[in-house]
Amino acid sequence: MKLELSNEEIHLLPEKAFYWPKEKILGLSDVHIGKAESLQSFGIPIPSGPHLEDLANLEKLIEKTQAKSVFVLGDWIHQKNSWSPNILKDLDTFFNKHKNLNWTLLIGNHERGSIEYLKKYPFKIIEDAYAKPPFLFTHGHLQARAENLFQIQGHIHPVIRIKEGSTRLRLPCFVLDQNSLTLPSFGSLTGGYEVSHQKNRRFFATAEKTVFEVPY
Amino acid sequence: MKILAPVHKFFKNRAWKPFPFQEELWKAYLNGESGLLHLPTGSGKTYAATMGAFAKILSQPKKKGLKVLYLTPLRALTRDLELALNEPIVQEGWSIKVESRTGDTSVAMKKKQLKNPADLLLTTPESLAVLISQPDADEILQTVDLVILDEWHELVASKRGSLIELGLSYLRQLNPELQTWALSASIGNLEEAAQVAVGSTVIPKIISGGVSRELDLEILLPEKIDGFPWAGHLGFFLKDALVNSLDQKESTLIFTNTRSQAERWYNTLAEAVPEMEGELALHHSSMDRDEREAVEAGVKSGDIKWVVCTSSLDLGVDFQPVERVVQIGSPKMVARLLQRAGRSAHRPGGKSRLLFVPTNSWEIVELEAVKKSLASGQIESRRPIKKPIDVLIQHMTTLACGPGFRMDELWMSLQNTHSFSTVTRAELNWCMKFLTQGGETLKNYSQFHKVSYDEETGRYKLANTRMATLHRMSIGTIVSRESVRVSYTNQKKIGSVEESFISKLRKGDVFQFSGKKLELVMIKDMHAYVKATTRSTNTVPSWDGGRFSLSETLSESFREVISEKNHPIQQFLGPLLEAQRKRSILPEKDTLLIEKWSSKEGEHLFVFPFEGHSVHEGLSQLWAYRFAQRKPATFSFSISEYGFEMMGPVGYEYESLFDDDFFSEENIEAEINASVQISSLTQRQFREIASIAGLVFTGYPGSRKTGKQMQISSSLLYDVFSKYEPNNLLIKQSYDEVLTGALESERLKKTLRRLSKMKTVWKELLYPSPLSFPLFFSMSNGNHLSNETLEMKVARLKKNVAKTR
């Protein structure tokens, strides 16, 4: 699904990421790597593995888009208890393979305690918002605002409930407002927050291999 | 027996004579026996259960410690029981101490109870489990030699029953001589219920006593026959007739089947009879507890005359003033109707009066079926749940909180239970690994710790005290779906609703809840703030409670009733049955009726096995699978207590695809499993299991103290487990519970055998018949299931989105 935002072409991808072809930037948010491991540390016996699926999805997406840069808009890592040996090992393997790309990470609310760990990876780490006109990239938990810039953010894991006849679906979605785009969460082990409708707000639902606009 | 002298003296002082069943139970207890007391009405059961133990306590004045545990399903009951038990103690000056220990008991009192235990402790299954989780549980509980299980018929077929079984297995490990007495109303499988109570190594003694209370069963019918609807479940067309038949001076309980229905009926009655204000009340389980208790007190004192209620008042304190009971809609079970009827005239020799209000014409037939079952003494069985792994895991965690447990001891104690004796070594080891390592493969759970092994003592204990605190808060098997609390802006609590309901409302919207009209002010942190309003509304919350299916007993009687020629209320049934005959046929007992009807939406197939909602749900999935195997298509379904509807694409020819293989039992589990519908049912079921097994922490009641990191939805857990650990026993359990519980697979197989011997009659319809109309009606209301995959749904959605543009 192609959109024109501030005169720039932006592709909304069913893999729950966006692509900015002119700059060859792939953007995504809220991967929450190591959420399973973090839950394990709280005594919830959930299997490890979701992060491998997320990393594999990201790898496929890099190949598919031929991106040169990847922007992660925060919450790459779930929590400081997420740094288990298997996570460290799998991230090493992943970044060894993809160190030639430009990696940028905006620190999200979940990874405040993980900055030291994150420095080991080829990320350019940014603790607040990042302006690349005409866009302002932010995680979305702080009230970052810049005049005249269109904001792209994550943080809330938007989902939309669709009701059509007897069909009920709850799908991750992009939320487009007058002056901002909110991304769905990229990670497979993340919940969702139902975003309510507002004036001039548009919803683009993701489902398996497609993105489609849900009219209100 | 000389030892009973003080008890006989008490009865004599009261000028009472013990009932034979009371004497029989006292003697059996004093002889060291265990068993079950079956009392249709319940009067006299408390003294029957306890006086033997009191006599024994009085005969051994030096013996210290807790001796009797009295378990009741409701904490409200413990207060009344405490009063009743203290009467003889005070009157006779016996030195016996009786106390209650429930979720309401203060922390200080609970501590005192551990230091200086009473002789008899009244408690609930959940509070017993919390007691077992105490560090010095074995010291307090090892002196217990009698456990009384009150209202056992209500507990035996539930996971609460399983929790009690495991609690008893621990008590028996501490004291192998432990005796158990269960108290039960009439159920179809008393022997089995007794065996579950006493454990597998003891032969239970069954004592029956008392006589059934007389039952006066009336049906409310409108003055004119026409206009009685074929479908529906509210029954408002009988509003005036009901108001006319009720007595404003007479204490009356008005039962409905759902909370939404109770809200609507309360509102309807309040408007129809404004002079009853203050004497009319509403009672259901989602209302705030203080308010519910105020209503209960009002009924007891006689200040409140009419209460619209749900199963929330099936059980509970004796309401002496209640003279009459109204049942709106099908009771679905003979036993439930009896239970509710028994809430009136709650005194020896009293006559129960029940007025049945049918909400559609077919329910008149249901009442006839109830009468038929009653006349032949048919009543439903309540089957215990077979080894629920989630409850076992919860119990193991409970034991690990306390003194810790040894695997060999746990294994031995399970052998003595009825429902867990078939747990295999492999299953128990799986549970152990799940608790200690997180699962079968250690490498997958690098961070996990919950229960750890203490090499010195050979015991399994919780990894840290924080885990124990969290566990104690989540003990229990009742999982609520209601996550949003509702209160006034001044914080006064009103009750709780489901998130899916409140999330549809916007600020300023009005809804009716707890009998009040409320305007939504704001939602914050899973808490909805509202203010009172006078604006009218039609919006009432719906709650996704357990659905009851028409019981096997009642279904069978129903089939007999409709094939009979002459009915006692022929004038009302006549027109309905005649319309069915005219538009289709009225199936005889040996006929399976299948109706076909074409509409512009597609081809409708209506099938009438008359076997209850759950069997029809499974059967519709099975047949859809079998049709689709012969000719691929997508079907929508609509299910009722009498049959099911499937709708396929225009031109789909069911009859030519149909053959005897549709009645085959072969592969039915695999074929049902292949349907999309079962995976969504399984996922829903997993929610309860994950919560009971301690995988999702439902939180401190009414607070948001849980760390965000710990919150994960059960549906995500379900996905992860099914993907990465398909052999997980809890996933398997969800599937088994859906199959045996929600879809009643054993009953489904029986039904297939029954249908295969019947004559199948296909009828082409011009218009929906009285039988098919309710199915068609609920399907067109959007209330149906479908077997489409996500991909198919999305494709259709996109197409329709394009159309609306």
JSON list of C-alpha atoms in Angstrom, two decimals, chain A residues 35-53 78-79 81-86 110 161-169 171 188-191 194 197 207-216, chain B residues 434 438-439 443-450 466-467 470 500 503-504 506 636 694-697 708-713 716-717 720-721 723-725 728 782-786 788 790-791 793-794 796-798 800-801 804-805:
[
{"chain": "A", "resi": 35, "resn": "LYS", "atom": "CA", "xyz": [9.92, -10.93, 25.87]},
{"chain": "A", "resi": 36, "resn": "ALA", "atom": "CA", "xyz": [9.67, -14.70, 26.34]},
{"chain": "A", "resi": 37, "resn": "GLU", "atom": "CA", "xyz": [12.96, -14.77, 28.25]},
{"chain": "A", "resi": 38, "resn": "SER", "atom": "CA", "xyz": [11.83, -11.88, 30.41]},
{"chain": "A", "resi": 39, "resn": "LEU", "atom": "CA", "xyz": [8.58, -13.70, 31.25]},
{"chain": "A", "resi": 40, "resn": "GLN", "atom": "CA", "xyz": [10.60, -16.81, 32.05]},
{"chain": "A", "resi": 41, "resn": "SER", "atom": "CA", "xyz": [12.51, -14.83, 34.65]},
{"chain": "A", "resi": 42, "resn": "PHE", "atom": "CA", "xyz": [9.17, -14.03, 36.28]},
{"chain": "A", "resi": 43, "resn": "GLY", "atom": "CA", "xyz": [8.26, -17.69, 36.51]},
{"chain": "A", "resi": 44, "resn": "ILE", "atom": "CA", "xyz": [6.10, -17.93, 33.43]},
{"chain": "A", "resi": 45, "resn": "PRO", "atom": "CA", "xyz": [7.24, -20.98, 31.49]},
{"chain": "A", "resi": 46, "resn": "ILE", "atom": "CA", "xyz": [6.88, -19.65, 27.98]},
{"chain": "A", "resi": 47, "resn": "PRO", "atom": "CA", "xyz": [9.12, -21.20, 25.32]},
{"chain": "A", "resi": 48, "resn": "SER", "atom": "CA", "xyz": [11.94, -19.22, 23.79]},
{"chain": "A", "resi": 49, "resn": "GLY", "atom": "CA", "xyz": [11.80, -18.82, 20.06]},
{"chain": "A", "resi": 50, "resn": "PRO", "atom": "CA", "xyz": [9.61, -15.88, 19.07]},
{"chain": "A", "resi": 51, "resn": "HIS", "atom": "CA", "xyz": [12.69, -13.64, 18.64]},
{"chain": "A", "resi": 52, "resn": "LEU", "atom": "CA", "xyz": [14.07, -16.05, 16.03]},
{"chain": "A", "resi": 53, "resn": "GLU", "atom": "CA", "xyz": [10.88, -15.69, 14.06]},
{"chain": "A", "resi": 78, "resn": "HIS", "atom": "CA", "xyz": [11.65, -6.06, 25.80]},
{"chain": "A", "resi": 79, "resn": "GLN", "atom": "CA", "xyz": [13.29, -5.58, 29.17]},
{"chain": "A", "resi": 81, "resn": "ASN", "atom": "CA", "xyz": [15.87, -9.41, 32.04]},
{"chain": "A", "resi": 82, "resn": "SER", "atom": "CA", "xyz": [15.66, -10.30, 28.38]},
{"chain": "A", "resi": 83, "resn": "TRP", "atom": "CA", "xyz": [19.40, -10.52, 27.91]},
{"chain": "A", "resi": 84, "resn": "SER", "atom": "CA", "xyz": [19.77, -14.28, 28.26]},
{"chain": "A", "resi": 85, "resn": "PRO", "atom": "CA", "xyz": [22.67, -16.19, 26.69]},
{"chain": "A", "resi": 86, "resn": "ASN", "atom": "CA", "xyz": [20.57, -17.42, 23.77]},
{"chain": "A", "resi": 110, "resn": "HIS", "atom": "CA", "xyz": [11.17, -0.58, 27.45]},
{"chain": "A", "resi": 161, "resn": "ARG", "atom": "CA", "xyz": [-11.35, -4.54, 15.54]},
{"chain": "A", "resi": 162, "resn": "ILE", "atom": "CA", "xyz": [-13.26, -5.20, 12.35]},
{"chain": "A", "resi": 163, "resn": "LYS", "atom": "CA", "xyz": [-16.85, -6.30, 12.29]},
{"chain": "A", "resi": 164, "resn": "GLU", "atom": "CA", "xyz": [-18.46, -7.19, 9.02]},
{"chain": "A", "resi": 165, "resn": "GLY", "atom": "CA", "xyz": [-21.55, -9.36, 9.08]},
{"chain": "A", "resi": 166, "resn": "SER", "atom": "CA", "xyz": [-20.66, -12.16, 11.41]},
{"chain": "A", "resi": 167, "resn": "THR", "atom": "CA", "xyz": [-16.94, -11.78, 10.93]},
{"chain": "A", "resi": 168, "resn": "ARG", "atom": "CA", "xyz": [-14.95, -10.41, 13.85]},
{"chain": "A", "resi": 169, "resn": "LEU", "atom": "CA", "xyz": [-11.26, -9.71, 13.42]},
{"chain": "A", "resi": 171, "resn": "LEU", "atom": "CA", "xyz": [-5.71, -6.96, 13.27]},
{"chain": "A", "resi": 188, "resn": "SER", "atom": "CA", "xyz": [5.27, -11.59, 17.15]},
{"chain": "A", "resi": 189, "resn": "LEU", "atom": "CA", "xyz": [4.92, -11.70, 20.94]},
{"chain": "A", "resi": 190, "resn": "THR", "atom": "CA", "xyz": [3.37, -8.31, 21.47]},
{"chain": "A", "resi": 191, "resn": "GLY", "atom": "CA", "xyz": [-0.19, -7.51, 22.42]},
{"chain": "A", "resi": 194, "resn": "GLU", "atom": "CA", "xyz": [-7.43, -0.87, 20.20]},
{"chain": "A", "resi": 197, "resn": "HIS", "atom": "CA", "xyz": [-11.70, 6.44, 15.70]},
{"chain": "A", "resi": 207, "resn": "ALA", "atom": "CA", "xyz": [-3.36, -9.38, 7.52]},
{"chain": "A", "resi": 208, "resn": "GLU", "atom": "CA", "xyz": [-1.05, -12.10, 6.31]},
{"chain": "A", "resi": 209, "resn": "LYS", "atom": "CA", "xyz": [0.03, -10.91, 2.87]},
{"chain": "A", "resi": 210, "resn": "THR", "atom": "CA", "xyz": [-1.95, -7.69, 2.50]},
{"chain": "A", "resi": 211, "resn": "VAL", "atom": "CA", "xyz": [-2.49, -4.19, 3.84]},
{"chain": "A", "resi": 212, "resn": "PHE", "atom": "CA", "xyz": [-5.93, -2.70, 3.32]},
{"chain": "A", "resi": 213, "resn": "GLU", "atom": "CA", "xyz": [-7.67, 0.43, 4.43]},
{"chain": "A", "resi": 214, "resn": "VAL", "atom": "CA", "xyz": [-10.58, -0.01, 6.83]},
{"chain": "A", "resi": 215, "resn": "PRO", "atom": "CA", "xyz": [-13.22, 2.65, 6.19]},
{"chain": "A", "resi": 216, "resn": "TYR", "atom": "CA", "xyz": [-15.10, 4.12, 9.09]},
{"chain": "B", "resi": 434, "resn": "PHE", "atom": "CA", "xyz": [7.25, -27.41, 33.71]},
{"chain": "B", "resi": 438, "resn": "GLY", "atom": "CA", "xyz": [9.81, -24.27, 32.40]},
{"chain": "B", "resi": 439, "resn": "GLY", "atom": "CA", "xyz": [9.33, -27.20, 30.09]},
{"chain": "B", "resi": 443, "resn": "LYS", "atom": "CA", "xyz": [17.76, -24.94, 26.82]},
{"chain": "B", "resi": 444, "resn": "ASN", "atom": "CA", "xyz": [14.54, -23.26, 25.82]},
{"chain": "B", "resi": 445, "resn": "TYR", "atom": "CA", "xyz": [14.06, -21.64, 29.19]},
{"chain": "B", "resi": 446, "resn": "SER", "atom": "CA", "xyz": [17.38, -20.13, 30.06]},
{"chain": "B", "resi": 447, "resn": "GLN", "atom": "CA", "xyz": [15.95, -17.58, 32.49]},
{"chain": "B", "resi": 448, "resn": "PHE", "atom": "CA", "xyz": [13.26, -19.65, 34.10]},
{"chain": "B", "resi": 449, "resn": "HIS", "atom": "CA", "xyz": [12.90, -20.28, 37.79]},
{"chain": "B", "resi": 450, "resn": "LYS", "atom": "CA", "xyz": [9.77, -20.98, 39.77]},
{"chain": "B", "resi": 466, "resn": "ARG", "atom": "CA", "xyz": [7.73, -13.33, 46.02]},
{"chain": "B", "resi": 467, "resn": "MET", "atom": "CA", "xyz": [6.56, -16.25, 43.88]},
{"chain": "B", "resi": 470, "resn": "LEU", "atom": "CA", "xyz": [1.91, -14.09, 43.80]},
{"chain": "B", "resi": 500, "resn": "SER", "atom": "CA", "xyz": [-15.13, -5.98, 25.02]},
{"chain": "B", "resi": 503, "resn": "SER", "atom": "CA", "xyz": [-14.57, -0.56, 24.76]},
{"chain": "B", "resi": 504, "resn": "LYS", "atom": "CA", "xyz": [-17.48, -0.16, 22.35]},
{"chain": "B", "resi": 506, "resn": "ARG", "atom": "CA", "xyz": [-17.83, 6.36, 24.06]},
{"chain": "B", "resi": 636, "resn": "SER", "atom": "CA", "xyz": [-21.94, -20.55, 8.21]},
{"chain": "B", "resi": 694, "resn": "GLY", "atom": "CA", "xyz": [-0.39, -19.83, 36.96]},
{"chain": "B", "resi": 695, "resn": "LEU", "atom": "CA", "xyz": [0.81, -18.81, 33.49]},
{"chain": "B", "resi": 696, "resn": "VAL", "atom": "CA", "xyz": [-1.00, -15.54, 33.44]},
{"chain": "B", "resi": 697, "resn": "PHE", "atom": "CA", "xyz": [-1.22, -13.51, 36.56]},
{"chain": "B", "resi": 708, "resn": "LYS", "atom": "CA", "xyz": [3.80, -4.58, 32.97]},
{"chain": "B", "resi": 709, "resn": "GLN", "atom": "CA", "xyz": [6.55, -7.03, 32.05]},
{"chain": "B", "resi": 710, "resn": "MET", "atom": "CA", "xyz": [4.50, -9.86, 33.55]},
{"chain": "B", "resi": 711, "resn": "GLN", "atom": "CA", "xyz": [1.40, -9.25, 31.54]},
{"chain": "B", "resi": 712, "resn": "ILE", "atom": "CA", "xyz": [0.83, -11.42, 28.56]},
{"chain": "B", "resi": 713, "resn": "SER", "atom": "CA", "xyz": [-2.43, -12.37, 27.02]},
{"chain": "B", "resi": 716, "resn": "LEU", "atom": "CA", "xyz": [-0.34, -15.01, 22.68]},
{"chain": "B", "resi": 717, "resn": "LEU", "atom": "CA", "xyz": [0.75, -17.75, 25.06]},
{"chain": "B", "resi": 720, "resn": "VAL", "atom": "CA", "xyz": [3.65, -19.59, 21.25]},
{"chain": "B", "resi": 721, "resn": "PHE", "atom": "CA", "xyz": [3.00, -22.94, 22.92]},
{"chain": "B", "resi": 723, "resn": "LYS", "atom": "CA", "xyz": [4.08, -23.32, 17.70]},
{"chain": "B", "resi": 724, "resn": "TYR", "atom": "CA", "xyz": [7.14, -24.13, 19.80]},
{"chain": "B", "resi": 725, "resn": "GLU", "atom": "CA", "xyz": [5.88, -26.82, 22.14]},
{"chain": "B", "resi": 728, "resn": "ASN", "atom": "CA", "xyz": [2.51, -29.13, 25.95]},
{"chain": "B", "resi": 782, "resn": "GLY", "atom": "CA", "xyz": [-25.20, -12.21, 12.92]},
{"chain": "B", "resi": 783, "resn": "ASN", "atom": "CA", "xyz": [-25.07, -14.67, 15.78]},
{"chain": "B", "resi": 784, "resn": "HIS", "atom": "CA", "xyz": [-23.36, -17.56, 14.10]},
{"chain": "B", "resi": 785, "resn": "LEU", "atom": "CA", "xyz": [-20.11, -19.36, 13.60]},
{"chain": "B", "resi": 786, "resn": "SER", "atom": "CA", "xyz": [-18.15, -19.79, 10.45]},
{"chain": "B", "resi": 788, "resn": "GLU", "atom": "CA", "xyz": [-13.48, -19.61, 7.19]},
{"chain": "B", "resi": 790, "resn": "LEU", "atom": "CA", "xyz": [-8.25, -15.68, 8.14]},
{"chain": "B", "resi": 791, "resn": "GLU", "atom": "CA", "xyz": [-7.22, -15.50, 4.52]},
{"chain": "B", "resi": 793, "resn": "LYS", "atom": "CA", "xyz": [-12.19, -13.64, 5.73]},
{"chain": "B", "resi": 794, "resn": "VAL", "atom": "CA", "xyz": [-9.76, -10.95, 4.66]},
{"chain": "B", "resi": 796, "resn": "ARG", "atom": "CA", "xyz": [-14.14, -11.25, 1.60]},
{"chain": "B", "resi": 797, "resn": "LEU", "atom": "CA", "xyz": [-13.64, -8.15, 3.72]},
{"chain": "B", "resi": 798, "resn": "LYS", "atom": "CA", "xyz": [-11.57, -6.49, 1.03]},
{"chain": "B", "resi": 800, "resn": "ASN", "atom": "CA", "xyz": [-16.95, -5.80, 0.56]},
{"chain": "B", "resi": 801, "resn": "VAL", "atom": "CA", "xyz": [-14.87, -2.76, 1.37]},
{"chain": "B", "resi": 804, "resn": "THR", "atom": "CA", "xyz": [-19.13, 0.11, -0.26]},
{"chain": "B", "resi": 805, "resn": "ARG", "atom": "CA", "xyz": [-17.01, 2.71, -2.01]}
]
